[in-house]
mmCIF file of C-alpha atoms in Angstrom:
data_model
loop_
_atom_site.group_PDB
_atom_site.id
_atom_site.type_symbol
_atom_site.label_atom_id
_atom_site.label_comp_id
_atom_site.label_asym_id
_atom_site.label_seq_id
_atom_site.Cartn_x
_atom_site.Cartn_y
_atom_site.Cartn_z
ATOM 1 C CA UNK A 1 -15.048 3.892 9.654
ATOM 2 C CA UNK A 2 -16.821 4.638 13.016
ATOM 3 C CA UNK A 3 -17.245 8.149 14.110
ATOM 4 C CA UNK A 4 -14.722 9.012 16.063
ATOM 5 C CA UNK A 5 -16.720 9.578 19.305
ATOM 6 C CA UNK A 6 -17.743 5.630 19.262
ATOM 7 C CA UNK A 7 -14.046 5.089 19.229
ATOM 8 C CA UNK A 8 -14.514 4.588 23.123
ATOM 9 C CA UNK A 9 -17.119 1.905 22.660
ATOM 10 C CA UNK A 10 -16.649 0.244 19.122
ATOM 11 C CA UNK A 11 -12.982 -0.956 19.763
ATOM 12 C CA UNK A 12 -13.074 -3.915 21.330
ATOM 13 C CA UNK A 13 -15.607 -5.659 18.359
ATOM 14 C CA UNK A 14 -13.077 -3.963 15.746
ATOM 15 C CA UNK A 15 -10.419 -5.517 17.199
ATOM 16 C CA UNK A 16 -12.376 -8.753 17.551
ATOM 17 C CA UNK A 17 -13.286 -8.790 14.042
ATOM 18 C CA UNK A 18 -10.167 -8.076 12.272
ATOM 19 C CA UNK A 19 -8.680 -10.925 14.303
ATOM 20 C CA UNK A 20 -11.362 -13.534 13.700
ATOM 21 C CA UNK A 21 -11.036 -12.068 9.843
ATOM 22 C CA UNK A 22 -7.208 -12.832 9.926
ATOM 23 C CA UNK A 23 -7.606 -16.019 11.182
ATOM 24 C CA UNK A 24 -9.629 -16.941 8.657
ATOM 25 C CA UNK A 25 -7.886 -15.617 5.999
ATOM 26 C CA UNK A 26 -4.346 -16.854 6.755
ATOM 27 C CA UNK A 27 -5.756 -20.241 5.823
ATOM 28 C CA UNK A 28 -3.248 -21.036 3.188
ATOM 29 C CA UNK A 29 -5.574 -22.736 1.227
ATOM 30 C CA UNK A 30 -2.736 -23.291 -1.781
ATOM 31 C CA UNK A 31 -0.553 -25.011 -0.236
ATOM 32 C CA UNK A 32 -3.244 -27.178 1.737
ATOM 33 C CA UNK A 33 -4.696 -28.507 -1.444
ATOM 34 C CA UNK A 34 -1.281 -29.007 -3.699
ATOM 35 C CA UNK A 35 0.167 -30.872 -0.489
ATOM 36 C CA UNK A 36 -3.015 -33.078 -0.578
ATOM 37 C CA UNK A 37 -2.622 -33.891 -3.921
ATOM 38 C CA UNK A 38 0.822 -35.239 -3.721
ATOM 39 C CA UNK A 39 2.666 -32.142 -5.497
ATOM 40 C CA UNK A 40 4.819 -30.893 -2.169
ATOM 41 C CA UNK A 41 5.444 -27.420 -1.404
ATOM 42 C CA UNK A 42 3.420 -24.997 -3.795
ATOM 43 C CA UNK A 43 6.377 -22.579 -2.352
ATOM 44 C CA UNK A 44 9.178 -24.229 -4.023
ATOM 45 C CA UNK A 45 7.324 -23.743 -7.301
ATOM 46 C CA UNK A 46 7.697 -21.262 -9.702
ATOM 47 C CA UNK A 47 7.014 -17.662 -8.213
ATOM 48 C CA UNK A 48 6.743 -19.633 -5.035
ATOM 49 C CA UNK A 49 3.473 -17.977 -4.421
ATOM 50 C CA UNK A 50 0.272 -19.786 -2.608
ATOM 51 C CA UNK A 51 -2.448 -18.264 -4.227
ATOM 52 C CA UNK A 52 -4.268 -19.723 -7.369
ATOM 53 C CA UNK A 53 -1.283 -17.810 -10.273
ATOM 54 C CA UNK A 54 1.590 -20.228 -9.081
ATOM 55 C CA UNK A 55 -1.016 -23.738 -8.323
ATOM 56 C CA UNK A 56 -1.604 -23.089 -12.096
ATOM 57 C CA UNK A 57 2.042 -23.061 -12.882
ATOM 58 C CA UNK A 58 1.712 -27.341 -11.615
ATOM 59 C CA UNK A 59 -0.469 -27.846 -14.530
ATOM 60 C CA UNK A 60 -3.482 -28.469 -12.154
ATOM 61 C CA UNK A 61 -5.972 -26.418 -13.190
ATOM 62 C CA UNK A 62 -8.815 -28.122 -11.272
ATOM 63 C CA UNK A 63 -6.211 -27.396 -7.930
ATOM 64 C CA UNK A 64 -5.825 -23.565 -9.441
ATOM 65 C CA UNK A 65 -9.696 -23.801 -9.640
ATOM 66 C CA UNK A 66 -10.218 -24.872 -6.191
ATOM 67 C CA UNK A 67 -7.481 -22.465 -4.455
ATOM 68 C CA UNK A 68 -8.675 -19.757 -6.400
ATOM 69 C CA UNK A 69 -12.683 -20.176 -5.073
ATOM 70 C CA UNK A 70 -11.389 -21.390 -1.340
ATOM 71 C CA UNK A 71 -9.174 -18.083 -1.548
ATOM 72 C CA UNK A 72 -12.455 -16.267 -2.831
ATOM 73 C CA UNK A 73 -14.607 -17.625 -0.274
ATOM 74 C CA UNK A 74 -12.571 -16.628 2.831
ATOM 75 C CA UNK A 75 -12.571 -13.168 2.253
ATOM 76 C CA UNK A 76 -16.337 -13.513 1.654
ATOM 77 C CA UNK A 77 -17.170 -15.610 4.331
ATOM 78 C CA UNK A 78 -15.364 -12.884 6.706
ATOM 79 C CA UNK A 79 -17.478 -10.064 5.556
ATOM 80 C CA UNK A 80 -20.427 -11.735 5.292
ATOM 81 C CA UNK A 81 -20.331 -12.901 8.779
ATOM 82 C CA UNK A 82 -18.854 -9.628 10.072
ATOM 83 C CA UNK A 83 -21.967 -8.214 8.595
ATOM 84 C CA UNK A 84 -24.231 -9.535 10.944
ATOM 85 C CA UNK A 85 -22.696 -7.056 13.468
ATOM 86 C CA UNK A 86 -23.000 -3.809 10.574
ATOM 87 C CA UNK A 87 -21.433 -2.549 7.779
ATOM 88 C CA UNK A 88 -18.152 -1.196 9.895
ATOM 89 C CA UNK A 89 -17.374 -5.025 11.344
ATOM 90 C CA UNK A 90 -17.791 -6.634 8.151
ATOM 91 C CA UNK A 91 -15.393 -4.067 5.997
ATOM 92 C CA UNK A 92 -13.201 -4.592 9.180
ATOM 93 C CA UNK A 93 -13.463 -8.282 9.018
ATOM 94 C CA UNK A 94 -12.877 -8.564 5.284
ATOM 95 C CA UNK A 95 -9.515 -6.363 5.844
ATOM 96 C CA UNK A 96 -8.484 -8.783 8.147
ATOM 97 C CA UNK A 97 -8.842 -11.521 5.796
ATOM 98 C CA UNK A 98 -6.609 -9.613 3.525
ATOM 99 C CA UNK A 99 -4.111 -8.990 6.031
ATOM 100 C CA UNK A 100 -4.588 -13.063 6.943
ATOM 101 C CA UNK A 101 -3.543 -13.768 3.397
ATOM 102 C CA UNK A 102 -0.715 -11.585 3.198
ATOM 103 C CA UNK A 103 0.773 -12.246 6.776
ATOM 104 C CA UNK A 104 0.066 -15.960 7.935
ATOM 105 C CA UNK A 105 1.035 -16.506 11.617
ATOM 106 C CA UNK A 106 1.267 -20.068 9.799
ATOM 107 C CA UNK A 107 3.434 -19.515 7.055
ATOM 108 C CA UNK A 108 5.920 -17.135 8.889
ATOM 109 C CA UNK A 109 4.022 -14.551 7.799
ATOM 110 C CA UNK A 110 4.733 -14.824 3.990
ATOM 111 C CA UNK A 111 1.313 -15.117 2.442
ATOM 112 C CA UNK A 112 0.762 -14.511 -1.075
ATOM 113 C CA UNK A 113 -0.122 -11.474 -2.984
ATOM 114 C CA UNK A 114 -4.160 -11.192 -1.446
ATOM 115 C CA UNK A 115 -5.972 -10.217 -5.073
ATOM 116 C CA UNK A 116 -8.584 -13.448 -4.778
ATOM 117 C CA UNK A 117 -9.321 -12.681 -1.183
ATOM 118 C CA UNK A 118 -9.499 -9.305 -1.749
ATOM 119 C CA UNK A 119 -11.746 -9.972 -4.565
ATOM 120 C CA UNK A 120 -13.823 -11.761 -2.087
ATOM 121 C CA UNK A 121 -14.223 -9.560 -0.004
ATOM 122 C CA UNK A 122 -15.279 -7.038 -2.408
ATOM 123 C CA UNK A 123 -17.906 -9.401 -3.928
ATOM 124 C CA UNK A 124 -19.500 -9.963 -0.171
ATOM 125 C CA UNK A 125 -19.520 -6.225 0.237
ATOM 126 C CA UNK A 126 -20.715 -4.804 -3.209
ATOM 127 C CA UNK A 127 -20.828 -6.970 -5.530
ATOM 128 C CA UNK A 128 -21.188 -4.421 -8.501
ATOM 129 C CA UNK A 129 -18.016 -3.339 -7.594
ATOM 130 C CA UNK A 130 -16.412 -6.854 -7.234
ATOM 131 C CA UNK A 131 -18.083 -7.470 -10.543
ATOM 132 C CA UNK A 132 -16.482 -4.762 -12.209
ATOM 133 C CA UNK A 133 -13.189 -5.322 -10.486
ATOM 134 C CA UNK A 134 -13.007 -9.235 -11.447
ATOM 135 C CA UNK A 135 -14.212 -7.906 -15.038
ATOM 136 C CA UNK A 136 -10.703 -5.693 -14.999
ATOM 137 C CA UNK A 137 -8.650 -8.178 -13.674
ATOM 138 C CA UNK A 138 -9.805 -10.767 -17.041
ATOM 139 C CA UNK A 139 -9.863 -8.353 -19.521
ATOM 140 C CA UNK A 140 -6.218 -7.175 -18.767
ATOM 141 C CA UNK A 141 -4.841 -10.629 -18.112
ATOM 142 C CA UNK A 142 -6.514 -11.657 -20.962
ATOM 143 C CA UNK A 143 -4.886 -9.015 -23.204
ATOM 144 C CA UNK A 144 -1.329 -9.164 -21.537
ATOM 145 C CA UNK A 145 -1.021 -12.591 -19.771
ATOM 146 C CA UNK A 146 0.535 -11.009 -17.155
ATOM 147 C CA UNK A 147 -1.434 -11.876 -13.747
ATOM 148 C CA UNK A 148 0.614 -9.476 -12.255
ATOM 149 C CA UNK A 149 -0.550 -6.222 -14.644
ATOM 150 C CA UNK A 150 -4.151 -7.332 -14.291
ATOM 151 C CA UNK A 151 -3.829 -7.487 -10.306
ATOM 152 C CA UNK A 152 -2.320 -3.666 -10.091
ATOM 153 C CA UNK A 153 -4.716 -2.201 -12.434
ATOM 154 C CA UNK A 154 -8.078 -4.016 -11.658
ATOM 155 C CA UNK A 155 -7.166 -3.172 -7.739
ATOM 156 C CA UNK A 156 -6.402 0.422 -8.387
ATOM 157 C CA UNK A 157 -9.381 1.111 -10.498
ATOM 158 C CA UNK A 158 -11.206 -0.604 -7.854
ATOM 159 C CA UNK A 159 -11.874 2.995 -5.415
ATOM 160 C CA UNK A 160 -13.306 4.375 -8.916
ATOM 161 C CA UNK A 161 -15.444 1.353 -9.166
ATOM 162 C CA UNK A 162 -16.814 1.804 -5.368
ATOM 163 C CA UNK A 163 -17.151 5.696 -6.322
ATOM 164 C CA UNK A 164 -19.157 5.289 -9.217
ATOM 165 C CA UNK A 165 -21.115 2.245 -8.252
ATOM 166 C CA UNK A 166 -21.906 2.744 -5.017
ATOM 167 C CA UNK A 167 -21.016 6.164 -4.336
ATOM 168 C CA UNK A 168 -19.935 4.884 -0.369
ATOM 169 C CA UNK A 169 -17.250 6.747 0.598
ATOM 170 C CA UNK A 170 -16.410 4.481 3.452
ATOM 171 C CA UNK A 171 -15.971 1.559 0.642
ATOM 172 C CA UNK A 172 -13.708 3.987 -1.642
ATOM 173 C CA UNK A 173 -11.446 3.889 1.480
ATOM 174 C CA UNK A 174 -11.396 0.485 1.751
ATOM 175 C CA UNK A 175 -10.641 0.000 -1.875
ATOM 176 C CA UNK A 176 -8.072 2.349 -1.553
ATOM 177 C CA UNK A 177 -6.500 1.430 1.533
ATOM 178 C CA UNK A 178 -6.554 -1.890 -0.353
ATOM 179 C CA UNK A 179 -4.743 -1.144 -2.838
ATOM 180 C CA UNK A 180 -1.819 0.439 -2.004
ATOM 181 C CA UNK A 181 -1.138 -2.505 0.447
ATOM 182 C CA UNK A 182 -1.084 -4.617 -2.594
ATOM 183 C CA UNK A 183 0.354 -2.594 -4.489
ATOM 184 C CA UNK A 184 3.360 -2.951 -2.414
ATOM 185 C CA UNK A 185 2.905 -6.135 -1.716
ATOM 186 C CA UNK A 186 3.516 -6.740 -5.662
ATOM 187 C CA UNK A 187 6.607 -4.237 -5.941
ATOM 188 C CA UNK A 188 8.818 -7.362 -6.809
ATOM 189 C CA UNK A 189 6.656 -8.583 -9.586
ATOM 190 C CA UNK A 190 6.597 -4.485 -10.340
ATOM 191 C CA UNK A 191 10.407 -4.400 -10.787
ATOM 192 C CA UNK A 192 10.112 -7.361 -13.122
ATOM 193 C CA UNK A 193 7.452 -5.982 -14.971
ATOM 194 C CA UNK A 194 9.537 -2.622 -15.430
ATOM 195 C CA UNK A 195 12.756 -5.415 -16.511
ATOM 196 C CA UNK A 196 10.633 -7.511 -18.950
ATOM 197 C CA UNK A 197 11.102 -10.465 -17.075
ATOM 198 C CA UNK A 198 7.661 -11.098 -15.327
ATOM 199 C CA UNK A 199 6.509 -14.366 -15.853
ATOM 200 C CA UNK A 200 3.467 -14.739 -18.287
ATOM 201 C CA UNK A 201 0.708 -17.108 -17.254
ATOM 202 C CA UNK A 202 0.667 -20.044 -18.989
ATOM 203 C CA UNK A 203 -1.352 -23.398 -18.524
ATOM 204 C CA UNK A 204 1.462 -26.031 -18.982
ATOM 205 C CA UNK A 205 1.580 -28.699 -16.796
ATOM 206 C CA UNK A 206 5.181 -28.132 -15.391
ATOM 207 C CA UNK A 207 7.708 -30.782 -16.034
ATOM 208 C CA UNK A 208 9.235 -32.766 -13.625
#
């Protein structure tokens, strides 16, 4: 983050781009498309989620697809255009979009659980290290089926990734910071995980 003597000056464009950054990330891109499509409230559906995880649980996988890259693409899009102001606005943008996820001012602040966004934003700001994080995230869903498990490992690995990758300690922060947000974000899905009752993912189409 800035050095603390720019404090006095930086401020005001910090501010200005973790709000433009929530803004755009508390688009709630899930429940946009599922609504268009005629299924109702992705909320009222399984997990009752709006990230890409639950819009699979409908049996849409081109609507999972779509959620999943629009999801993506916001946290992207914020650090990417953040970046045109240096690397401080556009890691302060991409949190934003993170926090946008989690919190909607649209949704009552009840967002979903900000891995694809977060993924996005890690992509847009080292994208060996989003690699490598979206590479954890497959290879323990794949294994366990548990979206869940793949989420809290592949995000806390993710400060080791930005370590040895990059070596920016600024970005192992981030990462960090990150993850223990989501970490807690997911302590439900935790508990459940700890119970043996976490729902595995599955590409039914759910029945009516």
């Amino acid at each position: 983050m800035p050095d603390p003597i720019s404090w006095a000056f930086a401020w005001p464009y910090l501010l200005t781009a973790l709000a433009c950054g929530y803004l755009l990330g508390s688009l709630p891109f899930g429940l946009l498309v599922t609504r268009l499509a005629g299924l109702g409230d992705i909320r009222k559906i399984g997990s009752g989620n709006i990230g890409a995880t639950n819009v699979l649980r409908t049996g849409r996988k081109d609507l999972a697809a779509l959620t999943l890259i629009f999801d993506i693409g916001k946290g992207g899009a914020a650090v990417l255009i953040g970046s045109n102001w240096g690397p401080d606005i556009a890691l302060t943008a991409g949190f934003g979009a993170v926090l946008g996820h989690l919190f909607p001012v649209w949704l009552m602040f009840q967002g979903g659980k900000g891995v694809a966004t977060t993924l996005g934003t890690l992509l847009a700001i080292a994208w060996p290290v989003g690699l490598a994080t979206c590479a954890a995230w497959l290879l323990v869903a794949g294994l366990f089926r548990f979206s869940s498990l793949a989420s809290l490992l592949s995000l806390a690995l993710s400060p080791l990734f930005a370590w040895w990758l990059v070596g920016d300690l600024q970005l192992v922060e981030f990462c960090a910071l990150v993850a223990v947000l989501l970490w807690l974000r997911h302590l439900s899905n935790i508990k459940r995980l700890l119970k043996g009752e976490e729902s595995r993912i599955s590409f039914r189409r759910k029945k009516d």
